[in-house]
Amino acid sequence: MRVVLAEDLFLLRDGLVRMLEAFDFEILAAVESGPELSRALAELEPDVAIVDVRLPPSHTDEGLQCALAARRARPGLPVLVLSQHVEQLYARELLADGTGGVGYLLKDRVFDAAQFVDAVRRVAGGGTAMDPQVIQQLLSRKARDEPLGRLTPRELEVMELMAQGRSNAAIAERLVVTERAIAKHTSNIFAKLGLPVSDDDNRRVLAVLAYLDRG
Amino acid sequence: MNATRAREGLTAGVRGLAVGSSALTTSIVLFVLAVVSIAVIPLGVGVFTTPSALLKVRAHADTRRKLAQKWSGVRIGSAYRPIPCRPGPLEEVRRCAALLRDPATWHDLRWLLVDMTAGGVLALLPATLLAYLGYGWVLALGVWRPIADAGGDWFLFIHITSQGSAFAAAALGTAMFVLGLFVNPALLRAHFRLVGAVLAPSREAELAQRVDRLTETRHDAVDTSAAELRRIERDLHDGAQARLVAMGMNLGTIEALVETDPAQAKKLLAMARASSAEALTELRDLVRGIHPPVLAERGLADAIKALALRLPVPTEVSVDLPERARAEAPVESAAYFAVSEVLTNAVKHAAADSIWVDLSYAAGALRVSVGDNGRGGATSGAGGGLSGVERRLGTFDGVLAVSSPAGGPTLVTLEIPCALS
């Protein structure tokens, strides 16, 4: 899998390169600024881009803007955004075009290499990987409202993992139950939320997020 | 002439009449009262009557200032010195002395003199112009006869002696009325300008007032930033720093254990990783409290939008700012934290189910309004959370206005003069 990486901190960039290479990713470019990133994304056609929100030269949200621009130029380009902090505002912008292949994670999620690589693969495959913090903010805000309030605690748990972009199999493994149990939970959740059932992992996550987004 | 002009002319006439009558009654009474009070100070009685008389004069002047602003858009500054209110047997004497030493007091008295003469006449002029209409037609409809019998009278420059001259008077009265409709707003404004010229504080007084205000806000700024630094120091010391120490200790133990007891070492490694994650969370919260990352990255509008997304109450944000325009970082930061505080208050106390935030820039000032449909009753008075916000905005010459009648709704507006880039 071919990766373009943008991160201005040398240590983190170097660490990410080593880690991804250890998991058999091919690093096409590891850049440290916005303009370099734009050029690399336009020329190299990676399978996935891993991008830091804040990049030189402006040190504002240059990385996010480059990623969004690249996705406009090449719809569906998988982008995983890393950030020192997570904001729903940015998560919404990434999800705005309604297509998959986006992720938004806290930088410290790379501490857990296996989970991080899993997220990169999910995004590259057209799925989503939202940081648990984003999901929790959304859930805590909406949990008071109907009809989320009607979900059982277990269903909320499942929904949280589902909204992060995990498959039923992954959720089952995480919660140590069978996949069939999870399938039952998800169909209950969809029924309670009034969402049409779909087998498409990506679409169901977006449906959940879109629902949560509706305020 | 359109209807609006006509209405303005008529309104100005009525307002002029109100101002003029107050000038010819209240101003005269207050002037006499004040002068007599001051004159009997040597007898001792004056010491007790003067303060209250002078304070009434101030109230009278302040009313006129308000009317000037409201009716003609004329801003008249005021620079009264604060009145001492230390309790004690000498209180009245102190108050009296302070009032007499204040140059603004003498400006007030000078204004009363002008107001009961030129100012009053100027204020009554609009109503007079309008009144000629009625007077002229009353003459033309028959009242000219007794007047002519009594030897005639002058209607401006027309000598009333016959029906013909009475009709001429009616025509002239109509002309005066129409003229009045045109010039009345200007005449009323002229009156308020005159008030401004006499009543406005001298440049020194205004500067002195400004220096006082700057000194006060600088004290506040120094205090707040010192408190802020202490909080940051404490948070770092008790939080992230302590966790990093614990992590270092764990790592040291792991180093010693890694060969003899790998299972235990692994457990400690997990703890160390958890500590590092917690330290990061704490640092992240701390950074958000100093200067929120979205604010640094996107500016005020998006930072407020991000803030609204985190609130438990549905909050609508509308922004009317030039695209990508940024104020200076300290101003943005002050506005952000002020809005954040106001929103927190609304969520905590207002029991509102919808909140809106309006962000705009006009006439060299950034303006943010925060409204909710809650129960109201918020005040900006001393001790409240809003007074802290007010003080912090003061550092930037910003102001805060609160409208929150019991039963709601609450509207908090803050304004900070600044330039956008």
Short mmCIF file of C-alpha atoms in Angstrom, two decimals, chain B:
data_model
loop_
_atom_site.label_atom_id
_atom_site.label_comp_id
_atom_site.label_asym_id
_atom_site.label_seq_id
_atom_site.Cartn_x
_atom_site.Cartn_y
_atom_site.Cartn_z
CA MET B 1 -41.69 66.67 0.54
CA ASN B 2 -42.29 63.08 1.51
CA ALA B 3 -44.14 61.72 4.49
CA THR B 4 -40.98 60.80 6.42
CA ARG B 5 -39.61 64.35 6.21
CA ALA B 6 -42.95 65.72 7.35
CA ARG B 7 -43.11 63.31 10.26
CA GLU B 8 -39.56 64.17 11.28
CA GLY B 9 -40.39 67.87 11.15
CA LEU B 10 -43.47 67.41 13.32
CA THR B 11 -41.67 65.13 15.78
CA ALA B 12 -38.83 67.62 16.09
CA GLY B 13 -41.40 70.30 16.89
CA VAL B 14 -42.96 68.25 19.68
CA ARG B 15 -39.57 67.23 21.07
CA GLY B 16 -38.36 70.82 20.91
CA LEU B 17 -41.41 71.88 22.89
CA ALA B 18 -40.65 69.26 25.55
CA VAL B 19 -36.97 70.22 25.79
CA GLY B 20 -37.76 73.94 25.67
CA SER B 21 -40.30 73.77 28.47
CA SER B 22 -37.91 71.78 30.62
CA ALA B 23 -35.24 74.38 29.87
CA LEU B 24 -37.49 77.22 30.94
CA THR B 25 -38.77 75.51 34.10
CA THR B 26 -36.44 72.82 35.48
CA SER B 27 -33.25 74.61 34.45
CA ILE B 28 -34.34 77.88 36.09
CA VAL B 29 -35.51 76.17 39.28
CA LEU B 30 -32.34 74.09 39.56
CA PHE B 31 -30.08 77.05 38.85
CA VAL B 32 -31.73 79.14 41.54
CA LEU B 33 -31.66 76.22 43.95
CA ALA B 34 -27.98 75.51 43.29
CA VAL B 35 -26.86 79.16 43.50
CA VAL B 36 -28.82 79.80 46.68
CA SER B 37 -27.45 76.60 48.22
CA ILE B 38 -23.90 77.60 47.39
CA ALA B 39 -24.51 81.09 48.66
CA VAL B 40 -25.64 79.85 52.07
CA ILE B 41 -22.68 77.52 52.55
CA PRO B 42 -21.04 80.04 54.90
CA LEU B 43 -24.15 79.79 57.09
CA GLY B 44 -23.66 76.03 57.29
CA VAL B 45 -27.04 75.03 55.87
CA GLY B 46 -25.65 75.12 52.36
CA VAL B 47 -23.24 72.31 53.12
CA PHE B 48 -26.19 69.97 53.47
CA THR B 49 -28.36 71.26 50.64
CA THR B 50 -25.66 71.84 48.02
CA PRO B 51 -24.75 68.20 47.30
CA SER B 52 -28.33 67.17 46.69
CA ALA B 53 -29.01 70.26 44.58
CA LEU B 54 -25.87 69.68 42.48
CA LEU B 55 -26.67 66.01 42.07
CA LYS B 56 -30.11 66.94 40.78
CA VAL B 57 -28.40 69.27 38.30
CA ARG B 58 -26.25 66.36 37.16
CA ALA B 59 -29.27 64.14 36.68
CA HIS B 60 -30.92 66.92 34.69
CA ALA B 61 -27.82 67.27 32.50
CA ASP B 62 -27.59 63.51 32.03
CA THR B 63 -31.21 63.38 30.89
CA ARG B 64 -30.42 66.02 28.29
CA ARG B 65 -27.35 64.04 27.18
CA LYS B 66 -29.50 60.97 26.70
CA LEU B 67 -32.09 62.90 24.70
CA ALA B 68 -29.34 64.41 22.53
CA GLN B 69 -28.07 60.93 21.71
CA LYS B 70 -31.52 59.46 21.19
CA TRP B 71 -33.22 62.24 19.26
CA SER B 72 -30.45 63.84 17.25
CA GLY B 73 -27.54 61.45 17.49
CA VAL B 74 -25.40 64.10 19.20
CA ARG B 75 -22.98 62.51 21.67
CA ILE B 76 -22.15 64.69 24.64
CA GLY B 77 -19.37 63.41 26.84
CA SER B 78 -19.46 63.61 30.60
CA ALA B 79 -16.55 63.56 33.00
CA TYR B 80 -17.82 63.79 36.55
CA ARG B 81 -15.35 62.90 39.19
CA PRO B 82 -16.39 60.13 41.53
CA ILE B 83 -18.12 61.35 44.69
CA PRO B 84 -16.52 60.10 47.91
CA CYS B 85 -18.89 58.03 49.98
CA ARG B 86 -16.86 57.11 53.04
CA PRO B 87 -19.19 57.09 56.00
CA GLY B 88 -18.51 59.47 58.84
CA PRO B 89 -19.64 62.68 60.45
CA LEU B 90 -17.80 64.75 57.85
CA GLU B 91 -19.38 62.93 54.92
CA GLU B 92 -21.62 65.77 53.75
CA VAL B 93 -18.78 68.27 54.01
CA ARG B 94 -16.51 66.04 51.96
CA ARG B 95 -19.16 65.47 49.34
CA CYS B 96 -19.86 69.16 49.14
CA ALA B 97 -16.19 70.03 48.77
CA ALA B 98 -15.60 67.38 46.15
CA LEU B 99 -18.57 68.55 44.13
CA LEU B 100 -17.45 72.18 44.29
CA ARG B 101 -13.91 71.27 43.25
CA ASP B 102 -15.11 69.34 40.22
CA PRO B 103 -14.87 71.56 37.12
CA ALA B 104 -17.81 69.62 35.67
CA THR B 105 -20.06 71.17 38.33
CA TRP B 106 -19.27 74.66 37.05
CA HIS B 107 -19.82 73.49 33.48
CA ASP B 108 -23.25 72.30 34.58
CA LEU B 109 -24.14 75.63 36.13
CA ARG B 110 -22.90 77.53 33.09
CA TRP B 111 -25.04 75.24 30.95
CA LEU B 112 -28.14 75.94 33.07
CA LEU B 113 -27.68 79.67 32.36
CA VAL B 114 -27.36 79.06 28.62
CA ASP B 115 -30.20 76.55 28.66
CA MET B 116 -32.72 78.92 30.23
CA THR B 117 -31.91 81.58 27.60
CA ALA B 118 -30.47 80.83 24.16
CA GLY B 119 -30.83 77.05 24.53
CA GLY B 120 -34.48 77.29 25.54
CA VAL B 121 -35.31 79.67 22.70
CA LEU B 122 -33.55 77.46 20.18
CA ALA B 123 -35.44 74.43 21.48
CA LEU B 124 -38.81 76.21 21.32
CA LEU B 125 -38.23 77.54 17.82
CA PRO B 126 -39.35 74.35 15.99
CA ALA B 127 -42.65 74.29 17.86
CA THR B 128 -43.09 78.04 17.24
CA LEU B 129 -42.62 77.64 13.50
CA LEU B 130 -45.34 75.00 13.48
CA ALA B 131 -47.63 77.08 15.71
CA TYR B 132 -47.74 79.96 13.19
CA LEU B 133 -50.01 77.79 11.05
CA GLY B 134 -52.70 77.65 13.69
CA TYR B 135 -52.29 81.29 14.69
CA GLY B 136 -52.52 82.52 11.09
CA TRP B 137 -55.68 80.60 10.38
CA VAL B 138 -57.31 81.57 13.68
CA LEU B 139 -56.76 85.23 12.64
CA ALA B 140 -58.11 84.62 9.13
CA LEU B 141 -61.21 82.88 10.46
CA GLY B 142 -62.41 85.97 12.34
CA VAL B 143 -60.19 86.72 15.28
CA TRP B 144 -58.60 89.53 13.22
CA ARG B 145 -61.68 91.65 13.87
CA PRO B 146 -61.28 92.36 17.63
CA ILE B 147 -57.56 92.79 17.09
CA ALA B 148 -58.07 95.30 14.30
CA ASP B 149 -60.65 97.08 16.49
CA ALA B 150 -58.07 97.35 19.22
CA GLY B 151 -55.71 99.10 16.80
CA GLY B 152 -54.14 96.09 15.04
CA ASP B 153 -51.31 93.78 15.89
CA TRP B 154 -48.26 92.46 14.04
CA PHE B 155 -48.14 88.93 12.67
CA LEU B 156 -44.40 88.85 12.01
CA PHE B 157 -44.12 91.69 9.51
CA ILE B 158 -47.85 91.83 8.56
CA HIS B 159 -49.98 94.47 10.29
CA ILE B 160 -53.38 92.89 10.96
CA THR B 161 -56.01 95.47 10.13
CA SER B 162 -58.35 93.77 7.64
CA GLN B 163 -59.58 90.40 6.37
CA GLY B 164 -57.06 90.71 3.53
CA SER B 165 -54.11 91.12 5.87
CA ALA B 166 -55.50 88.26 7.99
CA PHE B 167 -55.49 85.98 4.93
CA ALA B 168 -51.95 87.08 4.20
CA ALA B 169 -51.09 86.11 7.78
CA ALA B 170 -52.66 82.68 7.25
CA ALA B 171 -50.62 82.19 4.08
CA LEU B 172 -47.46 83.30 5.85
CA GLY B 173 -48.29 80.97 8.77
CA THR B 174 -48.64 78.07 6.35
CA ALA B 175 -45.32 78.97 4.76
CA MET B 176 -43.68 79.07 8.20
CA PHE B 177 -45.17 75.66 8.98
CA VAL B 178 -43.76 74.15 5.81
CA LEU B 179 -40.41 75.79 6.50
CA GLY B 180 -40.61 74.32 10.00
CA LEU B 181 -41.13 70.81 8.62
CA PHE B 182 -37.88 71.23 6.67
CA VAL B 183 -35.65 72.89 9.23
CA ASN B 184 -36.98 71.57 12.55
CA PRO B 185 -34.70 68.52 12.82
CA ALA B 186 -31.72 70.78 12.13
CA LEU B 187 -32.89 73.32 14.72
CA LEU B 188 -33.30 70.62 17.35
CA ARG B 189 -29.85 69.30 16.50
CA ALA B 190 -28.49 72.84 16.80
CA HIS B 191 -29.93 73.02 20.31
CA PHE B 192 -28.20 69.78 21.30
CA ARG B 193 -24.96 70.96 19.68
CA LEU B 194 -25.18 74.07 21.82
CA VAL B 195 -25.73 71.90 24.89
CA GLY B 196 -22.71 69.87 23.85
CA ALA B 197 -20.55 72.95 23.39
CA VAL B 198 -21.31 74.20 26.91
CA LEU B 199 -21.64 70.92 28.74
CA ALA B 200 -18.93 68.73 27.23
CA PRO B 201 -15.96 68.27 29.52
CA SER B 202 -12.75 70.05 28.72
CA ARG B 203 -10.01 68.12 26.98
CA GLU B 204 -8.00 67.88 30.20
CA ALA B 205 -10.94 66.45 32.09
CA GLU B 206 -11.52 63.89 29.37
CA LEU B 207 -7.87 62.93 29.33
CA ALA B 208 -7.80 62.66 33.10
CA GLN B 209 -10.82 60.40 32.96
CA ARG B 210 -9.18 58.25 30.31
CA VAL B 211 -5.98 57.97 32.35
CA ASP B 212 -8.04 56.82 35.34
CA ARG B 213 -9.76 54.20 33.25
CA LEU B 214 -6.51 52.99 31.70
CA THR B 215 -4.87 52.72 35.10
CA GLU B 216 -7.78 50.70 36.38
CA THR B 217 -7.92 48.33 33.39
CA ARG B 218 -4.16 47.92 33.45
CA HIS B 219 -4.38 46.84 37.08
CA ASP B 220 -7.08 44.38 36.12
CA ALA B 221 -5.02 43.07 33.21
CA VAL B 222 -1.94 42.58 35.39
CA ASP B 223 -4.00 40.85 38.08
CA THR B 224 -5.73 38.53 35.63
CA SER B 225 -2.57 37.55 33.83
CA ALA B 226 -0.77 36.91 37.11
CA ALA B 227 -3.64 34.71 38.27
CA GLU B 228 -3.62 32.97 34.92
CA LEU B 229 0.12 32.24 35.18
CA ARG B 230 -0.35 30.86 38.70
CA ARG B 231 -3.12 28.58 37.46
CA ILE B 232 -0.99 27.31 34.57
CA GLU B 233 1.98 26.73 36.86
CA ARG B 234 -0.19 24.83 39.33
CA ASP B 235 -1.84 22.74 36.62
CA LEU B 236 1.52 21.79 35.13
CA HIS B 237 3.03 21.06 38.50
CA ASP B 238 0.19 18.94 39.82
CA GLY B 239 -0.77 17.38 36.51
CA ALA B 240 1.45 16.66 33.56
CA GLN B 241 4.70 17.10 35.49
CA ALA B 242 3.64 14.68 38.23
CA ARG B 243 2.55 12.13 35.66
CA LEU B 244 5.84 12.35 33.81
CA VAL B 245 7.69 11.79 37.09
CA ALA B 246 5.55 8.72 37.78
CA MET B 247 6.25 7.52 34.28
CA GLY B 248 9.99 7.94 34.75
CA MET B 249 9.83 5.96 37.99
CA ASN B 250 7.87 3.20 36.30
CA LEU B 251 10.37 3.05 33.47
CA GLY B 252 13.22 2.83 35.98
CA THR B 253 11.54 -0.10 37.72
CA ILE B 254 10.86 -1.72 34.35
CA GLU B 255 14.52 -1.42 33.48
CA ALA B 256 15.43 -3.32 36.62
CA LEU B 257 12.67 -5.91 36.23
CA VAL B 258 12.75 -6.57 32.50
CA GLU B 259 14.97 -9.64 32.78
CA THR B 260 14.00 -11.06 36.15
CA ASP B 261 10.23 -10.55 36.05
CA PRO B 262 9.03 -9.84 32.49
CA ALA B 263 5.36 -10.25 33.44
CA GLN B 264 5.57 -7.52 36.09
CA ALA B 265 7.60 -5.33 33.72
CA LYS B 266 4.91 -5.62 31.09
CA LYS B 267 2.26 -4.54 33.60
CA LEU B 268 4.34 -1.49 34.53
CA LEU B 269 4.87 -0.68 30.86
CA ALA B 270 1.12 -0.58 30.37
CA MET B 271 0.87 1.78 33.34
CA ALA B 272 3.58 3.99 31.92
CA ARG B 273 1.75 4.21 28.63
CA ALA B 274 -1.49 5.08 30.40
CA SER B 275 0.34 7.82 32.33
CA SER B 276 1.71 9.31 29.13
CA ALA B 277 -1.77 9.35 27.60
CA GLU B 278 -3.17 11.07 30.68
CA ALA B 279 -0.35 13.59 30.68
CA LEU B 280 -1.17 14.36 27.05
CA THR B 281 -4.86 14.81 27.82
CA GLU B 282 -4.01 17.20 30.63
CA LEU B 283 -1.63 19.19 28.45
CA ARG B 284 -4.28 19.34 25.77
CA ASP B 285 -6.86 20.73 28.20
CA LEU B 286 -4.30 23.20 29.51
CA VAL B 287 -3.52 24.43 26.00
CA ARG B 288 -7.21 24.80 25.30
CA GLY B 289 -7.47 26.98 28.39
CA ILE B 290 -4.57 29.22 27.34
CA HIS B 291 -5.20 29.58 23.64
CA PRO B 292 -7.56 27.13 21.98
CA PRO B 293 -5.98 25.42 18.95
CA VAL B 294 -8.96 26.13 16.65
CA LEU B 295 -8.65 29.81 17.50
CA ALA B 296 -4.98 29.75 16.52
CA GLU B 297 -5.68 27.80 13.36
CA ARG B 298 -8.93 29.30 12.12
CA GLY B 299 -9.66 32.49 13.99
CA LEU B 300 -12.56 33.69 16.08
CA ALA B 301 -15.51 32.73 13.88
CA ASP B 302 -14.62 29.06 13.58
CA ALA B 303 -13.46 28.87 17.18
CA ILE B 304 -16.88 30.06 18.31
CA LYS B 305 -18.52 27.60 15.93
CA ALA B 306 -16.42 24.80 17.42
CA LEU B 307 -17.37 25.99 20.89
CA ALA B 308 -21.05 25.93 19.96
CA LEU B 309 -20.72 22.34 18.73
CA ARG B 310 -19.57 21.23 22.16
CA LEU B 311 -22.44 22.85 24.07
CA PRO B 312 -25.27 20.61 25.30
CA VAL B 313 -27.85 23.23 24.22
CA PRO B 314 -28.48 23.66 20.47
CA THR B 315 -26.61 26.80 19.50
CA GLU B 316 -26.78 28.66 16.23
CA VAL B 317 -23.83 30.78 15.14
CA SER B 318 -24.10 33.39 12.41
CA VAL B 319 -21.07 35.25 11.19
CA ASP B 320 -20.86 38.48 9.25
CA LEU B 321 -17.12 39.05 8.92
CA PRO B 322 -14.91 39.55 5.87
CA GLU B 323 -13.67 36.16 4.64
CA ARG B 324 -10.58 34.96 6.53
CA ALA B 325 -10.28 38.29 8.34
CA ARG B 326 -8.43 38.10 11.63
CA ALA B 327 -8.20 40.48 14.54
CA GLU B 328 -5.03 40.64 16.59
CA ALA B 329 -4.43 37.50 18.63
CA PRO B 330 -4.99 39.09 22.08
CA VAL B 331 -8.28 40.63 20.93
CA GLU B 332 -9.47 37.35 19.42
CA SER B 333 -8.49 35.56 22.57
CA ALA B 334 -10.30 38.05 24.82
CA ALA B 335 -13.43 37.88 22.66
CA TYR B 336 -13.29 34.08 22.58
CA PHE B 337 -13.03 33.66 26.32
CA ALA B 338 -15.68 36.29 26.93
CA VAL B 339 -18.09 34.50 24.61
CA SER B 340 -17.13 31.18 26.14
CA GLU B 341 -17.95 32.52 29.62
CA VAL B 342 -21.24 34.01 28.49
CA LEU B 343 -22.22 30.74 26.79
CA THR B 344 -21.27 28.73 29.86
CA ASN B 345 -23.46 31.02 31.96
CA ALA B 346 -26.34 30.61 29.55
CA VAL B 347 -26.05 26.83 29.66
CA LYS B 348 -25.68 26.72 33.44
CA HIS B 349 -28.21 29.27 34.64
CA ALA B 350 -30.63 30.22 31.90
CA ALA B 351 -32.43 26.88 31.46
CA ALA B 352 -32.64 27.81 27.80
CA ASP B 353 -33.41 25.35 25.03
CA SER B 354 -31.89 27.40 22.28
CA ILE B 355 -28.98 29.83 22.11
CA TRP B 356 -27.76 31.99 19.26
CA VAL B 357 -24.52 33.82 18.65
CA ASP B 358 -24.13 36.69 16.21
CA LEU B 359 -20.67 37.82 15.17
CA SER B 360 -20.14 40.96 13.13
CA TYR B 361 -17.74 43.80 12.50
CA ALA B 362 -18.82 47.38 11.96
CA ALA B 363 -17.51 50.89 12.57
CA GLY B 364 -14.11 49.67 13.74
CA ALA B 365 -15.47 47.33 16.38
CA LEU B 366 -15.98 43.63 16.70
CA ARG B 367 -19.44 42.90 18.04
CA VAL B 368 -20.70 39.61 19.42
CA SER B 369 -24.26 39.12 20.63
CA VAL B 370 -25.26 36.06 22.58
CA GLY B 371 -28.96 35.49 23.10
CA ASP B 372 -30.95 32.73 24.71
CA ASN B 373 -34.61 31.99 25.33
CA GLY B 374 -34.07 31.09 28.99
CA ARG B 375 -35.40 32.54 32.20
CA GLY B 376 -33.41 35.78 32.21
CA GLY B 377 -32.33 37.61 35.34
CA ALA B 378 -28.62 37.84 34.46
CA THR B 379 -26.85 40.96 35.69
CA SER B 380 -23.51 42.50 34.94
CA GLY B 381 -23.29 43.86 38.48
CA ALA B 382 -20.44 43.39 40.91
CA GLY B 383 -19.47 39.86 41.87
CA GLY B 384 -21.25 38.11 39.01
CA GLY B 385 -19.44 36.12 36.36
CA LEU B 386 -20.29 38.79 33.82
CA SER B 387 -18.48 41.51 35.75
CA GLY B 388 -15.26 39.50 35.35
CA VAL B 389 -15.87 39.36 31.61
CA GLU B 390 -16.53 43.08 31.59
CA ARG B 391 -13.26 43.80 33.39
CA ARG B 392 -11.27 41.64 31.00
CA LEU B 393 -12.82 43.31 27.98
CA GLY B 394 -12.02 46.65 29.58
CA THR B 395 -8.33 46.00 28.94
CA PHE B 396 -9.13 46.33 25.24
CA ASP B 397 -11.52 49.27 25.71
CA GLY B 398 -14.27 46.76 25.10
CA VAL B 399 -17.72 47.00 26.63
CA LEU B 400 -20.40 44.56 27.67
CA ALA B 401 -24.14 45.19 27.70
CA VAL B 402 -26.65 42.89 29.31
CA SER B 403 -30.38 42.88 28.78
CA SER B 404 -31.99 40.16 30.82
CA PRO B 405 -35.40 40.92 32.32
CA ALA B 406 -36.74 38.31 34.73
CA GLY B 407 -38.53 35.72 32.65
CA GLY B 408 -36.11 36.25 29.79
CA PRO B 409 -34.96 36.37 27.13
CA THR B 410 -31.34 37.28 27.81
CA LEU B 411 -29.21 39.20 25.36
CA VAL B 412 -25.54 39.85 26.08
CA THR B 413 -23.66 42.06 23.64
CA LEU B 414 -19.97 42.72 23.72
CA GLU B 415 -18.01 45.11 21.59
CA ILE B 416 -14.26 45.46 21.21
CA PRO B 417 -12.74 48.21 19.10
CA CYS B 418 -10.08 46.67 16.87
CA ALA B 419 -8.74 46.48 13.34
CA LEU B 420 -9.13 43.44 11.11
CA SER B 421 -6.37 42.24 8.85
#
